[in-house]
Coordinates of N, CA and C in Angstrom, one line a residue:
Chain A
X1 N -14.9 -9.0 4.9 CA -13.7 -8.3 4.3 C -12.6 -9.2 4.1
X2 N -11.8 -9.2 2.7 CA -11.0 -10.0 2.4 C -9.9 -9.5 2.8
X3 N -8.8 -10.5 3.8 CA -7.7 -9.5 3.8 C -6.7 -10.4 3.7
X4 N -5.6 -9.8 2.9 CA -4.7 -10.6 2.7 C -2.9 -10.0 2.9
X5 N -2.6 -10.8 4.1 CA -1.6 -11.0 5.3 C 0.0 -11.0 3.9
X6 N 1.0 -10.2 4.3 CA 2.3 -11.0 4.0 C 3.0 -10.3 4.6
X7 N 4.4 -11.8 4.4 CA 5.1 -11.7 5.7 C 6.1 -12.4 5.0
X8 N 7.6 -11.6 5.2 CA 8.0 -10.8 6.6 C 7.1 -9.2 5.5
X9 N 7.1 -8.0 6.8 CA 6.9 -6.9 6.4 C 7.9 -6.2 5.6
X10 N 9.2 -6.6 6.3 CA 10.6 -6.2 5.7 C 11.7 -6.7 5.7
X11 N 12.5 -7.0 4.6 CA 13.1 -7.9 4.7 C 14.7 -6.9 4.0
X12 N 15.9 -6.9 4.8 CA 17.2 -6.6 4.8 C 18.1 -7.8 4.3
X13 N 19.0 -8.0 3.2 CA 19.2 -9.7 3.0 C 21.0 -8.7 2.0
X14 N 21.7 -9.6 1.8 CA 22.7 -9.6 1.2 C 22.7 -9.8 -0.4
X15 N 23.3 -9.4 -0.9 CA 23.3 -9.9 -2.7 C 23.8 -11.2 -2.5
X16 N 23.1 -12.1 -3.5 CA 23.4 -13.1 -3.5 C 22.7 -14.5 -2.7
X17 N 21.7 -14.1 -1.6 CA 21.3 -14.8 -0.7 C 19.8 -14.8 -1.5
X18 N 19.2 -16.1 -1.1 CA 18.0 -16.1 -1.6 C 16.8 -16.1 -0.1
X19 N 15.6 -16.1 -0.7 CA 14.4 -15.1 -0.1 C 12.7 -15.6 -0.4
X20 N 12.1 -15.9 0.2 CA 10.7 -16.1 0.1 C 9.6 -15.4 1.0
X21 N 8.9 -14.6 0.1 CA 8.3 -14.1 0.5 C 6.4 -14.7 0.6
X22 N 5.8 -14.6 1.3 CA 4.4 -15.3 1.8 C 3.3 -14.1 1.8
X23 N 2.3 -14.4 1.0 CA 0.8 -14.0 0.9 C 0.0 -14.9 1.3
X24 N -0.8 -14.8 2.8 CA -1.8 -15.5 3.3 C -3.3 -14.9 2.9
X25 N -4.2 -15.6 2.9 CA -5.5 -15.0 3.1 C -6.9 -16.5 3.5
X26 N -7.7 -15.9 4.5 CA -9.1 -16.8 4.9 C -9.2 -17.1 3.6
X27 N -9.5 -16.4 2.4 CA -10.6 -16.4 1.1 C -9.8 -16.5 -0.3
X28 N -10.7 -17.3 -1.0 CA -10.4 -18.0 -2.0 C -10.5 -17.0 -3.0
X29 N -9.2 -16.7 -3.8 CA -9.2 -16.0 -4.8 C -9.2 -17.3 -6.4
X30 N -10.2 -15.8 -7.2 CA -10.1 -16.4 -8.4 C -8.7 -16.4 -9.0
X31 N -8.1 -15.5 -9.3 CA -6.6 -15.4 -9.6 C -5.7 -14.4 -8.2
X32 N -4.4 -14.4 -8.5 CA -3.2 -13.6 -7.3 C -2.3 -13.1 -8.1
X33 N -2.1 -11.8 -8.1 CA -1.2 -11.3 -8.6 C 0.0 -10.8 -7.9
X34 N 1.5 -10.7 -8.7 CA 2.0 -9.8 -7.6 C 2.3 -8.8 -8.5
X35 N 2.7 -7.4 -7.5 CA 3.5 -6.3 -8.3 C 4.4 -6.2 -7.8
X36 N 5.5 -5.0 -8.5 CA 6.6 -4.8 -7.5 C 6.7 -3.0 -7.7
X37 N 6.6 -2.3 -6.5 CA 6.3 -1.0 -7.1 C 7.4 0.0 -6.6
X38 N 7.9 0.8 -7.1 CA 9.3 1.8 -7.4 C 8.5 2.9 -5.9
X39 N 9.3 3.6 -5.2 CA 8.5 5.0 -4.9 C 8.6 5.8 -6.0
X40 N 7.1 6.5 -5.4 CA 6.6 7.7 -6.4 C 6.0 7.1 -7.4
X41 N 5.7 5.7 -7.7 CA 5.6 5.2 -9.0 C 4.1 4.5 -8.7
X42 N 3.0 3.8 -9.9 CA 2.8 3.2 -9.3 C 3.0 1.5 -9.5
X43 N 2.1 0.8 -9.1 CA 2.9 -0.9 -9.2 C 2.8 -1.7 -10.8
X44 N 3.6 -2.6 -10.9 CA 4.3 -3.1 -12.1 C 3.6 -4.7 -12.0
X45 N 3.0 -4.7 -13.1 CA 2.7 -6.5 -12.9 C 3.7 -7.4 -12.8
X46 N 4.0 -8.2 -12.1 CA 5.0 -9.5 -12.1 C 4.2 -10.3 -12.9
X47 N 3.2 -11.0 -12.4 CA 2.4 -12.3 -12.9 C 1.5 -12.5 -12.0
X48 N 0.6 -13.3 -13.0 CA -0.8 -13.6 -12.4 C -0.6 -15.3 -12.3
X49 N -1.5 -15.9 -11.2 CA -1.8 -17.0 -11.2 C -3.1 -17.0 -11.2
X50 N -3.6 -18.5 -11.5 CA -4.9 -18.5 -11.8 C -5.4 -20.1 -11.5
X51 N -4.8 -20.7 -11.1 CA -5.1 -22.3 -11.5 C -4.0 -22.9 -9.9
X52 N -5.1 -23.3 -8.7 CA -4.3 -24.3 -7.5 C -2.8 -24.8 -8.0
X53 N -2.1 -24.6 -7.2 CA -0.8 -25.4 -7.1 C -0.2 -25.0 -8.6
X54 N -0.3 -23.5 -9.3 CA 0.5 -23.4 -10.4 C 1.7 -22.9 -9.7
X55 N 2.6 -23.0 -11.1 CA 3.9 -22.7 -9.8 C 4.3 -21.9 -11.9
X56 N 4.8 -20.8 -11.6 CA 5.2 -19.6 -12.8 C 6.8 -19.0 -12.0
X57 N 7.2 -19.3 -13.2 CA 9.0 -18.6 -13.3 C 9.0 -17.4 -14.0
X58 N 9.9 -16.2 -13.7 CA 10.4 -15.1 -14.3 C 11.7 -14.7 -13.8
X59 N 12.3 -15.4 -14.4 CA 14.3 -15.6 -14.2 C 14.4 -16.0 -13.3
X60 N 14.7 -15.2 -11.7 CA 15.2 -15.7 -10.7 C 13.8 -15.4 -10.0
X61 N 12.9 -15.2 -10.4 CA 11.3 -15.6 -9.7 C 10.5 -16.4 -9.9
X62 N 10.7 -17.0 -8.7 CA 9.4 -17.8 -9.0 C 8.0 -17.8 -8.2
X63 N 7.3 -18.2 -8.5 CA 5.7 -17.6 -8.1 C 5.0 -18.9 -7.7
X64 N 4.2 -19.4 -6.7 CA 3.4 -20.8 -6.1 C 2.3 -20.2 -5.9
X65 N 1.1 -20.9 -6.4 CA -0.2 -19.8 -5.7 C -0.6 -21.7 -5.1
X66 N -0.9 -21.2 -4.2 CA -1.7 -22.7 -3.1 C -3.0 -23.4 -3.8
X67 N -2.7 -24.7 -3.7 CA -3.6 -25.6 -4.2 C -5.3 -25.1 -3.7
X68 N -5.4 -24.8 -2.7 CA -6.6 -23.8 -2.4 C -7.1 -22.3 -2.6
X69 N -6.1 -22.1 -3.2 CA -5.9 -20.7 -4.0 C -6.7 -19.9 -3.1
X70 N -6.0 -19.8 -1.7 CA -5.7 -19.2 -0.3 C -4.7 -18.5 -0.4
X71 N -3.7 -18.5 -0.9 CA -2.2 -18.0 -0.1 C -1.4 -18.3 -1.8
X72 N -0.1 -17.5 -1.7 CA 0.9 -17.8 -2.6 C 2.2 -17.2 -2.1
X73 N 2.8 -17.5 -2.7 CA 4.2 -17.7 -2.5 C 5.5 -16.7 -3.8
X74 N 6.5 -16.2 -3.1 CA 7.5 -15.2 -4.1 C 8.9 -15.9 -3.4
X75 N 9.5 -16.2 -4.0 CA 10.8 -16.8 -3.9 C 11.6 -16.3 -5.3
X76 N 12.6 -15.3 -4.6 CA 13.8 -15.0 -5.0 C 15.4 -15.8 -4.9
X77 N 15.9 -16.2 -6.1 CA 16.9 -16.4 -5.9 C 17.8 -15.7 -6.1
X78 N 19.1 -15.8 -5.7 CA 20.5 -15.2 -5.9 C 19.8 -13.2 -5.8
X79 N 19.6 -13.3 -4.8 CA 19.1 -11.3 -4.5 C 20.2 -10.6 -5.6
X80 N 19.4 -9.7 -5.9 CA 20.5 -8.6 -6.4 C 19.7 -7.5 -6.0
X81 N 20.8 -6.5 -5.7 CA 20.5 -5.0 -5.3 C 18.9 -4.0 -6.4
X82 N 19.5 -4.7 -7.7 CA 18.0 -4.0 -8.6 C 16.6 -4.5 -7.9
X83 N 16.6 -5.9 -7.2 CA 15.4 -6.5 -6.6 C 14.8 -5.4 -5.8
X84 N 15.7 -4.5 -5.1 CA 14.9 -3.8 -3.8 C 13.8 -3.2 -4.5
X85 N 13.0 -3.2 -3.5 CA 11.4 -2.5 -3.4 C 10.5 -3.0 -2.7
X86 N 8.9 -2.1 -2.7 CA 7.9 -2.6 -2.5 C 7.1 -3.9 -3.3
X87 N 7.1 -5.3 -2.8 CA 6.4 -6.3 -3.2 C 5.0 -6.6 -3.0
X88 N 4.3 -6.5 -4.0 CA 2.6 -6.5 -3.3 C 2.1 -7.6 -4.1
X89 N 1.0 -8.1 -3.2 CA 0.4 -9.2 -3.8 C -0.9 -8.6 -3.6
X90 N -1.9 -9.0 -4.5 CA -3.1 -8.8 -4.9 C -4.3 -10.1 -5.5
X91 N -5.2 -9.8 -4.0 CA -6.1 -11.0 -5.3 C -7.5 -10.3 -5.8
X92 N -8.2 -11.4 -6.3 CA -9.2 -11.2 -7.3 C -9.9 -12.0 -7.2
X93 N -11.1 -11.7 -6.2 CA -12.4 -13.0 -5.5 C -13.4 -13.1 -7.3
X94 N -14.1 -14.1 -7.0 CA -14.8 -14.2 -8.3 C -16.1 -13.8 -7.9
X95 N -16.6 -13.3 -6.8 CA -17.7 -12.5 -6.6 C -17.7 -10.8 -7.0
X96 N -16.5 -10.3 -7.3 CA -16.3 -9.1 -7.6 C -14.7 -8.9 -8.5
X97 N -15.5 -8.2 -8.9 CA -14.3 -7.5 -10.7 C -13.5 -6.4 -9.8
X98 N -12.6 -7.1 -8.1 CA -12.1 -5.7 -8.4 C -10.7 -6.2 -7.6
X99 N -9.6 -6.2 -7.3 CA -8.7 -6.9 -6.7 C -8.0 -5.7 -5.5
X100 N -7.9 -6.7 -4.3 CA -7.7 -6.4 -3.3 C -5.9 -6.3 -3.0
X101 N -5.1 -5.9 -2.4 CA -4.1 -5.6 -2.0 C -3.6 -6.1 -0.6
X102 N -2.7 -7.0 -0.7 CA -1.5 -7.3 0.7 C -1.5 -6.3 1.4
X103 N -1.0 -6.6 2.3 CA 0.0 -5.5 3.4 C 1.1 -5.0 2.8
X104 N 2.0 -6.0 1.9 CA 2.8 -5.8 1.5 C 4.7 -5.9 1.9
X105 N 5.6 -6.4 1.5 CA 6.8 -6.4 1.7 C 8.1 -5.4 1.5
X106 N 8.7 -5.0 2.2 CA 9.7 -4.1 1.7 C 11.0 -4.7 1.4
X107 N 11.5 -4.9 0.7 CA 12.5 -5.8 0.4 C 14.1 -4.8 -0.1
X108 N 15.2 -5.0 0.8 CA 16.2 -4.3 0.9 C 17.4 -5.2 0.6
X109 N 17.8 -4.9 -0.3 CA 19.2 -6.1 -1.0 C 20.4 -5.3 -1.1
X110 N 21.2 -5.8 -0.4 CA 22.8 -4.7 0.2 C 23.7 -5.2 -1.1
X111 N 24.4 -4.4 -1.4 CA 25.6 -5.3 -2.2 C 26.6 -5.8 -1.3
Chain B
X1 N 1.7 -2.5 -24.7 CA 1.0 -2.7 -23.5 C 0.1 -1.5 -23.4
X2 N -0.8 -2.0 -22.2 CA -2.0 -0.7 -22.4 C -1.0 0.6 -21.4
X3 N -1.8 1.3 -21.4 CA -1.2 2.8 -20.7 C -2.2 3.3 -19.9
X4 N -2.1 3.7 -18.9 CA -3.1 4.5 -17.9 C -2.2 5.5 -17.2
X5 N -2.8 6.3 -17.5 CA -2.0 8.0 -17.3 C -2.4 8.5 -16.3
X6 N -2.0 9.3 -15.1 CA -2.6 10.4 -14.6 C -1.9 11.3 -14.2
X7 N -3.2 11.9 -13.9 CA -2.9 13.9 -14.2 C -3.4 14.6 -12.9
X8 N -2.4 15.7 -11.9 CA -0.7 15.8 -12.0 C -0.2 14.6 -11.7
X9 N 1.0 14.9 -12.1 CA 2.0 13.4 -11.0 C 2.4 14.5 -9.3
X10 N 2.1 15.3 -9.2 CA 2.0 15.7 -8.0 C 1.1 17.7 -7.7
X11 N 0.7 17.6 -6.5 CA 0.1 18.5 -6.4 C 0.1 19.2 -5.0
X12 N 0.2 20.7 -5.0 CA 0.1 20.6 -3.3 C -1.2 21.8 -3.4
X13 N -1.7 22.4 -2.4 CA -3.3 22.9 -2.2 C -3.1 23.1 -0.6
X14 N -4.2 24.2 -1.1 CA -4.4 24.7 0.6 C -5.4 24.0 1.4
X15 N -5.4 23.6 2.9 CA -6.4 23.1 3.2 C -7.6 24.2 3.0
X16 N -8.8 23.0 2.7 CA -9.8 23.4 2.5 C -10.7 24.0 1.3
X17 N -9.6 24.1 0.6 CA -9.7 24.0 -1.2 C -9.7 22.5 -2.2
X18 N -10.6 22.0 -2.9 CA -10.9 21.3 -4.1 C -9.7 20.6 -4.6
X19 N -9.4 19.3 -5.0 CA -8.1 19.1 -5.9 C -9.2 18.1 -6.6
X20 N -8.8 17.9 -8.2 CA -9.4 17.1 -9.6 C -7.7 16.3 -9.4
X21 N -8.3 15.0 -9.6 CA -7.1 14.2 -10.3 C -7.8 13.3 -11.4
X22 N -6.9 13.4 -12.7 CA -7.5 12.6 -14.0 C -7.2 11.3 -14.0
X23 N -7.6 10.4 -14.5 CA -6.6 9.0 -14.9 C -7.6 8.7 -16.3
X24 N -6.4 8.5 -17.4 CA -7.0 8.3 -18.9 C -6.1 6.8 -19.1
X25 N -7.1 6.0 -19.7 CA -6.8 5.2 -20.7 C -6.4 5.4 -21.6
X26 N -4.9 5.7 -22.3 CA -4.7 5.9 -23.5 C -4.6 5.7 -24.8
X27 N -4.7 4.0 -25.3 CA -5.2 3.1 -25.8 C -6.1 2.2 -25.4
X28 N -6.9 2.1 -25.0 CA -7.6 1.3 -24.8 C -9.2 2.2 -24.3
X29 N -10.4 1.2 -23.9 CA -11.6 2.2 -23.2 C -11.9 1.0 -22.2
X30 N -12.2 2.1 -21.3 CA -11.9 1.0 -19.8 C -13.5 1.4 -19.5
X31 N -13.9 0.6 -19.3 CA -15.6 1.0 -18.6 C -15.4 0.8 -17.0
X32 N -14.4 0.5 -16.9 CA -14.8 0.2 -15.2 C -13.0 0.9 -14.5
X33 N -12.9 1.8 -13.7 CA -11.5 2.1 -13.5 C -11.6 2.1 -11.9
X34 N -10.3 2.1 -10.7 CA -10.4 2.1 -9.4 C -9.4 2.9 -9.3
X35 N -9.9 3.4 -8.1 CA -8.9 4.4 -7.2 C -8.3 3.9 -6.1
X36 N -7.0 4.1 -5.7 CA -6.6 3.8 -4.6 C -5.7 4.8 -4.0
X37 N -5.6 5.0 -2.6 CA -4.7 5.6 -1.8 C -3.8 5.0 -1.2
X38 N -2.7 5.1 -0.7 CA -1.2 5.1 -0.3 C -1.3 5.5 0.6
X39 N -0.8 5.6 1.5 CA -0.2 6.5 3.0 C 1.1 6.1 2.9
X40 N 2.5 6.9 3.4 CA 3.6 5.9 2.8 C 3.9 4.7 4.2
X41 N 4.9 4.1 3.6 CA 5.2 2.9 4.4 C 4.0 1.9 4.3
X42 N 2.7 2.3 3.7 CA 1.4 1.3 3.7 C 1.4 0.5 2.1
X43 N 0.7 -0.6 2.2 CA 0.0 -0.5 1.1 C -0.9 -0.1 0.2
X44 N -1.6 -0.4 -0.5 CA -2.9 0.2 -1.6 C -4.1 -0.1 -1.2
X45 N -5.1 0.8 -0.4 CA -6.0 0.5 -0.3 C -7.0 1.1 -1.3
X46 N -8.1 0.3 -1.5 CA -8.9 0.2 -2.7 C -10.2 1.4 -1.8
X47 N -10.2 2.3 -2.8 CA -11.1 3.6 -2.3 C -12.5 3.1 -2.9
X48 N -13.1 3.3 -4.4 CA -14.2 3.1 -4.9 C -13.7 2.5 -6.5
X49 N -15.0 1.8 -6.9 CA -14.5 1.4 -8.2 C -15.1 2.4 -8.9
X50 N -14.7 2.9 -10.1 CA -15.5 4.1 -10.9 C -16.4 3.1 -12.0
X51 N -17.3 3.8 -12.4 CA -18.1 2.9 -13.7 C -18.6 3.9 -14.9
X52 N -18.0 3.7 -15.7 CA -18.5 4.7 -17.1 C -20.3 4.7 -17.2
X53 N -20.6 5.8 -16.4 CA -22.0 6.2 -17.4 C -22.9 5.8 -16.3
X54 N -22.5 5.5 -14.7 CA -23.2 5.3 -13.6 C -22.4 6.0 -12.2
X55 N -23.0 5.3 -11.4 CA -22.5 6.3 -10.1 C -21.1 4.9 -9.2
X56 N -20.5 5.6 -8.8 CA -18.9 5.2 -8.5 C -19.6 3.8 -7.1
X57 N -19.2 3.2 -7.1 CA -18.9 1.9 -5.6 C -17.8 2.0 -4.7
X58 N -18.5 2.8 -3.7 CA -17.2 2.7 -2.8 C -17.2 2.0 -1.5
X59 N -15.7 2.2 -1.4 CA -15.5 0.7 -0.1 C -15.8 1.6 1.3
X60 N -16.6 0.3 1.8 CA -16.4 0.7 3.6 C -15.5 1.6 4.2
X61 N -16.0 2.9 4.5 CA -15.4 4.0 5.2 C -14.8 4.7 4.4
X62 N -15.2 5.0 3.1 CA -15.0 6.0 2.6 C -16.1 7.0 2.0
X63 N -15.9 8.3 2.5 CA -16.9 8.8 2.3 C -16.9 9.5 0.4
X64 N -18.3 9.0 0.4 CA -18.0 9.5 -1.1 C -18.7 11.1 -1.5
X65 N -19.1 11.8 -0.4 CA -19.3 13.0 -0.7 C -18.0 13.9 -0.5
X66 N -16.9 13.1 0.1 CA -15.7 13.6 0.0 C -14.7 13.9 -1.0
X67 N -14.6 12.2 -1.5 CA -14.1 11.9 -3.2 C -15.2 11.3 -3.9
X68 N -15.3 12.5 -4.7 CA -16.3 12.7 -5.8 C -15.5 11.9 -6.8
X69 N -16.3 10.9 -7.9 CA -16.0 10.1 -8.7 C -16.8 10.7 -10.0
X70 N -16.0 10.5 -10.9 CA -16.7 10.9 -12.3 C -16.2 10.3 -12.9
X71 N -17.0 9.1 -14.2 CA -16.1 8.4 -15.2 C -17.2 9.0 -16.4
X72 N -17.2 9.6 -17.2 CA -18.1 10.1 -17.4 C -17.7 10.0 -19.5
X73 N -16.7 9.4 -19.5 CA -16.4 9.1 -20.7 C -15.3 7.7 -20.7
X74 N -15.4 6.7 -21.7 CA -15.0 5.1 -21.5 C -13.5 5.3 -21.0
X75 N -12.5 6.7 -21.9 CA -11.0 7.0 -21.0 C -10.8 7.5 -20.3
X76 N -11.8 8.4 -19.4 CA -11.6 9.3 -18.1 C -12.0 9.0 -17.3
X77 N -11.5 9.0 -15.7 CA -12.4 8.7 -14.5 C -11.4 9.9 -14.1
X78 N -12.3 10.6 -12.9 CA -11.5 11.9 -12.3 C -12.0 11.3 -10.7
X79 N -11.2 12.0 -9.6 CA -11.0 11.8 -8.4 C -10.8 12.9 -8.4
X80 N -12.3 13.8 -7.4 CA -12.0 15.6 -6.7 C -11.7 15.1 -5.1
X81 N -10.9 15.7 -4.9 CA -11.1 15.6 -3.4 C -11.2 16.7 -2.4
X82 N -12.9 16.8 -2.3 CA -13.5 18.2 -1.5 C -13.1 18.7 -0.3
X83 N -12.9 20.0 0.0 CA -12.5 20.5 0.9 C -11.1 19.7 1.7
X84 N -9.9 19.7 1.4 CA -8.7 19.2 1.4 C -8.4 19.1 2.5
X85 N -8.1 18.4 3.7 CA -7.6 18.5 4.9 C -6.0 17.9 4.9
X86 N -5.1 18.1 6.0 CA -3.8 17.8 5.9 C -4.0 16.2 5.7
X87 N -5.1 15.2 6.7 CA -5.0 13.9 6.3 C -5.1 13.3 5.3
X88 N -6.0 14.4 4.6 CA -6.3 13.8 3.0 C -4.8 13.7 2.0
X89 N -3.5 14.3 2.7 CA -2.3 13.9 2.2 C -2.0 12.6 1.9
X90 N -1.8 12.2 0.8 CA -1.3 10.8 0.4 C -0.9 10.5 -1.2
X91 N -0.9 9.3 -1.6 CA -0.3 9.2 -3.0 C -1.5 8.2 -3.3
X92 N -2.4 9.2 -4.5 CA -3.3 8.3 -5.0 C -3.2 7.7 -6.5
X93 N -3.6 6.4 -6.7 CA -3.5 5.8 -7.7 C -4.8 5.1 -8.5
X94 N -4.6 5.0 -9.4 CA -6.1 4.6 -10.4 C -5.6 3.8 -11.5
X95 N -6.3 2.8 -11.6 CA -6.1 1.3 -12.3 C -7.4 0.8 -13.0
X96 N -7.0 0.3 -14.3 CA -8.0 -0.3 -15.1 C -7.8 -1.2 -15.8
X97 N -8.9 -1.9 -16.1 CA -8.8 -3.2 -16.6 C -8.5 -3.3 -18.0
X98 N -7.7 -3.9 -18.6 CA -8.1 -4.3 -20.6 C -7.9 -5.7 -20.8
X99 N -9.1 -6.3 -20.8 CA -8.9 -7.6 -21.4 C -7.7 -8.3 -20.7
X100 N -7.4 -9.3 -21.1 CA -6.6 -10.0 -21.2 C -5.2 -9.5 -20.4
X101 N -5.1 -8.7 -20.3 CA -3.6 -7.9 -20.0 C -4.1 -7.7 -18.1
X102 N -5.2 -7.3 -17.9 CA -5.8 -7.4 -16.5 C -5.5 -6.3 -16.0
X103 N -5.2 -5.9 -14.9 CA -5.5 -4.6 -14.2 C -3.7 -3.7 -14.8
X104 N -3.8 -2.3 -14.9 CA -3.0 -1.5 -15.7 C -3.2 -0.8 -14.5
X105 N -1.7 0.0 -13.8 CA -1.8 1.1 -12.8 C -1.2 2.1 -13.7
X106 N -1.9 3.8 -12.9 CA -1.4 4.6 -13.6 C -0.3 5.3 -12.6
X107 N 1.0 5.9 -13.2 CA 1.8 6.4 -12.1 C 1.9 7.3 -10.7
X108 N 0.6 7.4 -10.6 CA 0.0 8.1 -9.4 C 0.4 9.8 -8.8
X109 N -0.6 10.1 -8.0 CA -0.6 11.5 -7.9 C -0.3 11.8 -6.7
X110 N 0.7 12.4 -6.5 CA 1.0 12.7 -5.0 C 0.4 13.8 -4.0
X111 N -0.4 14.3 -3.3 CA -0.6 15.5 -3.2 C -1.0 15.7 -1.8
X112 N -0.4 17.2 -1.9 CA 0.0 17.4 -0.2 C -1.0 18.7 0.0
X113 N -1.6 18.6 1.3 CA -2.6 19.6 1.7 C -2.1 20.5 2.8
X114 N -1.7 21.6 2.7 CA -1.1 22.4 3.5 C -2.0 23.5 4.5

């Protein structure tokens, strides 16, 4: 069973402070996605990686999937209050068409 | 962007009675769609994968005479879930692939067993 760890579970932070959030896993994904998902809603593509040691921007996000394309990485800069939510990462083994789900981050940004 | 819908966005039911939940590709035809459950404060775990025009894949420890899977046309996959118990309360969601664009979630169904 593929499971994939992130950490912290929850994270409380100030506007304006910056933030890295961590997706571990034993198993080698083909690609890592993350979402970011609203309650009541369901999840929102951020970005996919697909290729060891890519490193993908989206404003003040930026995205690292591991040269073993084991683990990836979510680093926020300058927090703003719109950031709060559920952050999930997801991969996608190349033995199976079907992608698997983090534990997940809860992410709380104070003004 | 593609669209994946589902049908209610919430529902509540007595224990021990039937609930149908839809999820349609709206532009697009998905041959392969998945279900997943929520508990809150959890993440998404992955129930079964549905398959247009075969019988549904489901994951370890889910029983599939419980949630019945139908994809039974390339836009619809339905999720029954038989005889309702209060734990079967949760927020379920269903996701499909289109090409290039990669997995599409639909806004999920909340529903509560009383």
């Amino acid at each position: 069973t593929q499971l994939l760890e992130q950490s912290p579970q929850f994270l409380s932070i100030q506007e304006g402070e910056n933030l890295t959030v961590y997706c571990n896993s034993s198993s080698v994904f083909s690609s890592l996605q993350w979402y970011r998902q609203e309650p009541g809603e369901g999840p929102v593509l951020l970005v996919t990686v697909v290729t060891g040691g890519e490193v993908k921007k989206l404003k003040r996000l930026t995205f690292q999937f591991g040269d073993a394309r084991k683990d990836s990485s979510l680093h926020i800069t300058a927090a703003q209050p719109g950031d709060t939510g559920l952050y999930l990462c997801a991969g996608e083994s190349s033995s199976a068409s079907k992608i698997i789900f983090g534990s997940g981050t809860r992410l709380s940004i104070r003004p | 962007g593609a669209v994946v819908s589902q049908h209610p966005s919430w529902v509540i039911c007595k224990s021990g009675t039937s609930v149908k939940i839809e999820c349609r590709s709206l532009d697009f035809q998905a041959t392969t769609m998945f279900w997943y459950r929520q508990f809150p404060k959890q993440s998404l775990m992955l129930m079964a994968t549905s398959n247009e025009g075969s019988k549904a894949t489901y994951e370890q420890g889910v029983e599939k005479d419980k949630f019945l899977i139908n994809h039974a046309s390339l836009t619809l996959s339905t999720l029954t879930v038989t005889s309702a118990h209060p734990e079967d309360s949760s927020f379920y969601i269903c996701s499909a692939i289109r090409g290039s664009e990669g997995y599409t979630f639909g806004s999920g169904t909340r529903l509560t067993v009383v």
